[in-house]
Amino acid sequence: MPTSDVPDVSVVVIVYNDEERLPRAVRSLLDQTLNNLEVIIADDCSTDGTERVARALEASDPRVRYVRLEQNSGGCSAPRNRGIAVARAPYVMFLDSDDELPRHACKSMLLVAEETGVDFVTGEVTRLFEESNTTGLWYPHLFTERRVVEGIAEAPEYFFDHLSTNKLYRIGFIRDNELTFPEGIHYEDQLFSAQAYTLAETFAVVPWSIYTWRLAPESVSISSSRHKIQNVRDRIGVARLIDAWFEERGHAELRAEKDYKFLRHDFRLYLGDLPFRDADWVAEFAEVVNPYLAEISDETYARLSREERICIHLLRTGRLEEASVAARQFGRPQLAPRAVTEVDGVAYWGAVAPADDADRSELDLSEWHLHDQILSSGRLRHELTSVSMLGPVLRLEIRTYDPIGLITEGAQASVKLAAHKTPLSVPLTLVPDVEGQYVSKAELDLSRVPVGKVGVATRRHPVVALECDGARRTDILLAKHDQPDYRATVTYHKFGIHHLRIQAEQKGAGRLEVTWQRSGVLKSLEPLGPYARKTKAKVGKVRKILAGNEGKATAYDTISKLPRKRSLAVFEAIEGRGYADSPRYIYEELKRRNLPIDVVWSYSGNRSSFPDDVTLVKRGSFAYGRALARATYWVDSHNLPYLYPKPKGTRYLQTWHGQTFKAMGFDVPSLRGASEMEKGRFRAAVGRWDALVCPSSEFERTFVPAFEVQADLIRSGYPRNDVLVRWAEPEQQAKAAATRQALGIPADRKVLLYAPTFRDAARRTGQSIRVDFEELAPHLSDEWVVVVRAHPYDRFKVDPELGHFLRDGSSFADINDLMLASDAVLTDYSSLMFDYANTGRPILLYTDDYEAYKGGDRGTYYDLEDIAPGPMLTTTEDLAAAVRDLEGVQERHAQRYARFQEMFCSYETGHASKLVVDAFFEGGTDD
């Protein structure tokens, strides 16, 4: 060995007839940052060129050893056991020949093992889907932090981590316990891992990826052979071996946790496949699995989701066709049953009343609150009953199941299919059939689906869109698994020939699927070889220069030298995301005065929030740059892109989008420590401002110096807060009522607006939504509806089981609409609290992570405990109690609330829009 006679880690690479991929796997080991390792290639008696390739790898690097089994074992166990037997290092890992290890895997795991002295270390797995070149993580909730676990009983959820390949084992632990992979059975990892977890006194968990599991599109493996009944028998067989081992070693108490893992992972895979199996297969499957399912306790079944319990119950009671129907709902919580039966006010799954107590228990849908749902969160189901083709026209017959009556008279429906950007939309007429069902027909002319200028190579799925009483939703379109495949050739442009395939998706819910492949001239450009690829790269580079920021900056610079159009103003709010924030109310004041100013609004996504009569320009487009270059006025609430210097003669009004609780600008360490170039860009961007709207003296004390603002200060309050100061006026009350109606909030319910800010390190993860709504609902759902407004940098979706209690407020571009409609607000560290204080209504703060937040990299200007206008809550129980006692909360916090208003609402008079227009636009409207 190059560094030591004894390697630090032995990695056993098992291989069988995989000469092409083996070098890639071995290379991922030889390139490890841990140099002192040995690579043991354990060949299960390959019959192709694997031996030749392996011996060449052995000859090329002294760290590689090749061992070959005398006969093929037909599985993974025997070659791994051979590797264990010959391993020379104190630690061992396993790698399959079609996978790879990330570069730092061995070293990072070894350091943890040596530091902690555990029996093994386990880490995250990255699943690489080769067809789409996308990745996913293996049970990421298990790998959120580095930890040492004192035995599996302390954290039985790690039974879900049953792979052997994402672990580094102490070789003494394996050999002392005579731990080997069981030969002659499949799913050997599961037994080996269950034994290792049970035997280990301690094991460590690391929150980084240490294994890359490559999933080929058409791979042939044990795990991809679930369509074989023998595969089912193997899975049941290894589960029984684990049970017997637990019993033998005196760990029978672990069986319930293993059973839960079996139902949620192993068995769930087969249930998800049921919609794609014929009746004979499902019958044989039930015969194989039901005896084992009968051994699992009722308490374990009770831990499953309602969808899983329904499906398993139908399977166990012989209602096999219904089980296949139910299985489509997994992971699709808005998918309805075909029918719901009500008995004594209780809703049950299916068209038949419960036959006995077991039926009543397992098919009870009370927890779904079906009759308290609204269109956006309720359950519907659209199934294709017939598919045919005539030329490029796809003819669809659809049956829609609406068992609880979400669809009302006047509903508009359509089928939509998108291949590029703009979808083709075809109207549907929903014809009532039997109770709770509609039938409809559609003809999709696939030659009319937009595919862009150079066509597409893509796979897409038609959807059904519904609009009803002002609410909208889009749902998947389910296909029969055995429907015929159709093919068509379509010419979209002069040279835009595409081959299309229409089929039923053979996974997931089983949607209808349309696949496009380029052909003709478009396709022929691809195989021209390296010269064509180089030419294409050069063309792409030129196009990027012309159409990208360089081209836009050049065009902008040229146009900005032209005289200003003195009547033109460009308005932008929340980075173009909608018609909202202070720019909206300034614009409406300009309209009220009928001033001769032509306003162009920028948009970056959905345009639906803008009035029909406004002129729009897409943010970042050439037209956007042209408008900025010619305009005399810029009005903005965030900061216009750095790309655009302010032309001479243009005046820039910055309204900003909130007061400051967390540190901003040069008070943020990351900007303070940035390069001089980056700090210069920031100063230049702020230096464009001619005027800044100020809501309070505190804003002047914090924000203004943090941004090094040199602009004139307009001490008017925020124009967007005018409606909050004057919330009691009839106009604002009408807005509140319209918002409640649009959200489907019953007249007898009060509204709690929940609007947390984002966490810098957890953008787009949903982790800023801290409240446990499932736990909160029983306390408040009889009186309250919670409207959740996630920050634009975060995400949220209503769980349909909580649709009776929750609403998603993200569709409202202007959060003022939600504040006006609310009876109280729940936030955390968001600047929304400063605006909401203008209403005088209760403010609650859910701050379970306050210590981490204020101690983060950014820091805060205030200790929230000193300024909070309401209680700081950290548990569901405290939150529920505060909401039920809002009068008491207001009384106890009255003085703090008044001081808070004095600090942060001191300039708010309800007439800020008028004051800003007076200050900024006076005398600037002449052409």
XYZ file of N, CA and C in Angstrom, residues 321 325 328 335-339 379-387 395-403 407 413 415 428-442 463-464 466 475-480 512:
162
model
N -60.628 -5.235 -6.261
C -60.746 -4.167 -7.262
C -60.775 -2.807 -6.587
N -58.287 0.637 -6.738
C -58.785 2.017 -6.890
C -58.239 2.897 -5.775
N -54.476 4.346 -5.845
C -54.110 5.528 -6.643
C -54.009 6.790 -5.789
N -57.028 13.489 -4.270
C -57.714 12.502 -5.093
C -58.834 11.871 -4.280
N -60.049 11.951 -4.804
C -61.223 11.482 -4.069
C -61.452 9.992 -4.278
N -62.171 9.359 -3.351
C -62.721 8.041 -3.650
C -63.752 8.169 -4.775
N -64.059 7.063 -5.435
C -65.130 7.128 -6.430
C -66.470 7.396 -5.776
N -66.628 6.914 -4.553
C -67.907 7.099 -3.859
C -67.664 7.204 -2.368
N -61.531 17.044 -2.339
C -61.115 15.877 -3.119
C -62.009 15.676 -4.329
N -61.354 15.521 -5.491
C -62.013 15.202 -6.753
C -61.221 14.095 -7.437
N -61.832 13.506 -8.472
C -61.146 12.433 -9.199
C -61.614 12.478 -10.649
N -60.665 12.512 -11.576
C -60.972 12.500 -13.010
C -60.333 11.257 -13.630
N -61.156 10.373 -14.180
C -60.655 9.134 -14.779
C -61.061 9.064 -16.247
N -60.146 8.616 -17.083
C -60.456 8.376 -18.481
C -61.208 7.057 -18.604
N -62.356 7.109 -19.262
C -63.096 5.875 -19.534
C -62.853 5.387 -20.954
N -62.378 6.295 -21.830
C -62.089 5.908 -23.211
C -61.077 6.873 -23.807
N -60.131 6.316 -24.584
C -59.134 7.115 -25.303
C -59.037 6.563 -26.715
N -58.993 11.840 -28.694
C -60.366 11.895 -28.219
C -60.454 11.260 -26.836
N -60.969 12.031 -25.878
C -61.013 11.604 -24.486
C -62.446 11.592 -23.973
N -62.789 10.546 -23.264
C -64.037 10.498 -22.499
C -63.657 10.384 -21.026
N -64.214 11.274 -20.226
C -63.771 11.436 -18.837
C -64.947 11.275 -17.895
N -64.711 10.585 -16.799
C -65.693 10.525 -15.714
C -65.090 11.230 -14.494
N -65.822 12.214 -14.000
C -65.383 12.989 -12.852
C -66.180 12.568 -11.624
N -65.456 12.239 -10.556
C -66.082 11.827 -9.300
C -65.985 12.970 -8.305
N -67.153 13.409 -7.828
C -67.237 14.508 -6.863
C -68.169 14.062 -5.733
N -67.696 13.162 -4.877
C -68.600 12.529 -3.915
C -69.152 13.458 -2.853
N -68.246 20.662 -6.811
C -68.561 21.339 -8.076
C -69.985 21.861 -8.017
N -64.896 24.125 -16.814
C -63.852 23.101 -16.808
C -63.156 23.078 -18.159
N -59.632 20.845 -20.332
C -58.462 19.978 -20.347
C -57.308 20.797 -20.891
N -64.370 21.818 -21.411
C -65.109 20.594 -21.072
C -66.503 20.985 -20.592
N -67.487 20.235 -20.996
C -68.831 20.397 -20.447
C -69.106 19.232 -19.521
N -69.235 19.516 -18.230
C -69.486 18.469 -17.246
C -70.977 18.153 -17.217
N -71.324 16.970 -17.649
C -72.727 16.544 -17.707
C -73.021 15.666 -16.500
N -73.965 16.059 -15.625
C -74.271 15.224 -14.457
C -74.749 13.840 -14.879
N -74.244 12.828 -14.164
C -74.653 11.450 -14.432
C -75.317 10.919 -13.160
N -74.841 9.850 -12.610
C -75.350 9.414 -11.316
C -74.880 10.388 -10.245
N -75.458 10.296 -9.061
C -75.141 11.258 -8.009
C -73.642 11.290 -7.721
N -73.086 12.502 -7.723
C -71.676 12.671 -7.419
C -70.744 12.373 -8.567
N -71.278 12.210 -9.788
C -70.432 11.902 -10.943
C -70.863 12.731 -12.155
N -69.860 13.083 -12.965
C -70.088 13.814 -14.211
C -69.366 13.087 -15.333
N -69.893 13.218 -16.543
C -69.204 12.697 -17.721
C -68.931 13.865 -18.659
N -67.864 13.755 -19.426
C -67.505 14.815 -20.367
C -66.639 14.233 -21.460
N -66.535 14.994 -22.561
C -65.710 14.578 -23.692
C -64.843 15.754 -24.123
N -63.674 15.411 -24.663
C -62.771 16.456 -25.164
C -62.000 15.917 -26.348
N -54.091 17.783 -17.875
C -54.720 18.023 -16.579
C -56.121 18.569 -16.809
N -56.942 18.474 -15.785
C -58.282 19.041 -15.809
C -58.289 20.268 -14.906
N -60.446 23.469 -13.222
C -61.796 23.841 -12.812
C -61.802 25.249 -12.241
N -56.207 19.346 -11.618
C -56.066 17.972 -11.151
C -55.514 17.075 -12.247
N -54.914 15.967 -11.812
C -54.380 14.995 -12.752
C -55.518 14.241 -13.431
N -55.205 13.652 -14.578
C -56.160 12.873 -15.363
C -55.668 11.430 -15.378
N -56.430 10.548 -14.738
C -56.018 9.163 -14.569
C -56.379 8.335 -15.798
N -55.481 7.437 -16.179
C -55.695 6.553 -17.325
C -55.770 5.108 -16.851
N -56.424 4.260 -17.642
C -56.411 2.829 -17.366
C -55.032 2.279 -17.709
N -52.489 9.928 -17.776
C -52.320 9.887 -19.221
C -51.042 10.642 -19.549
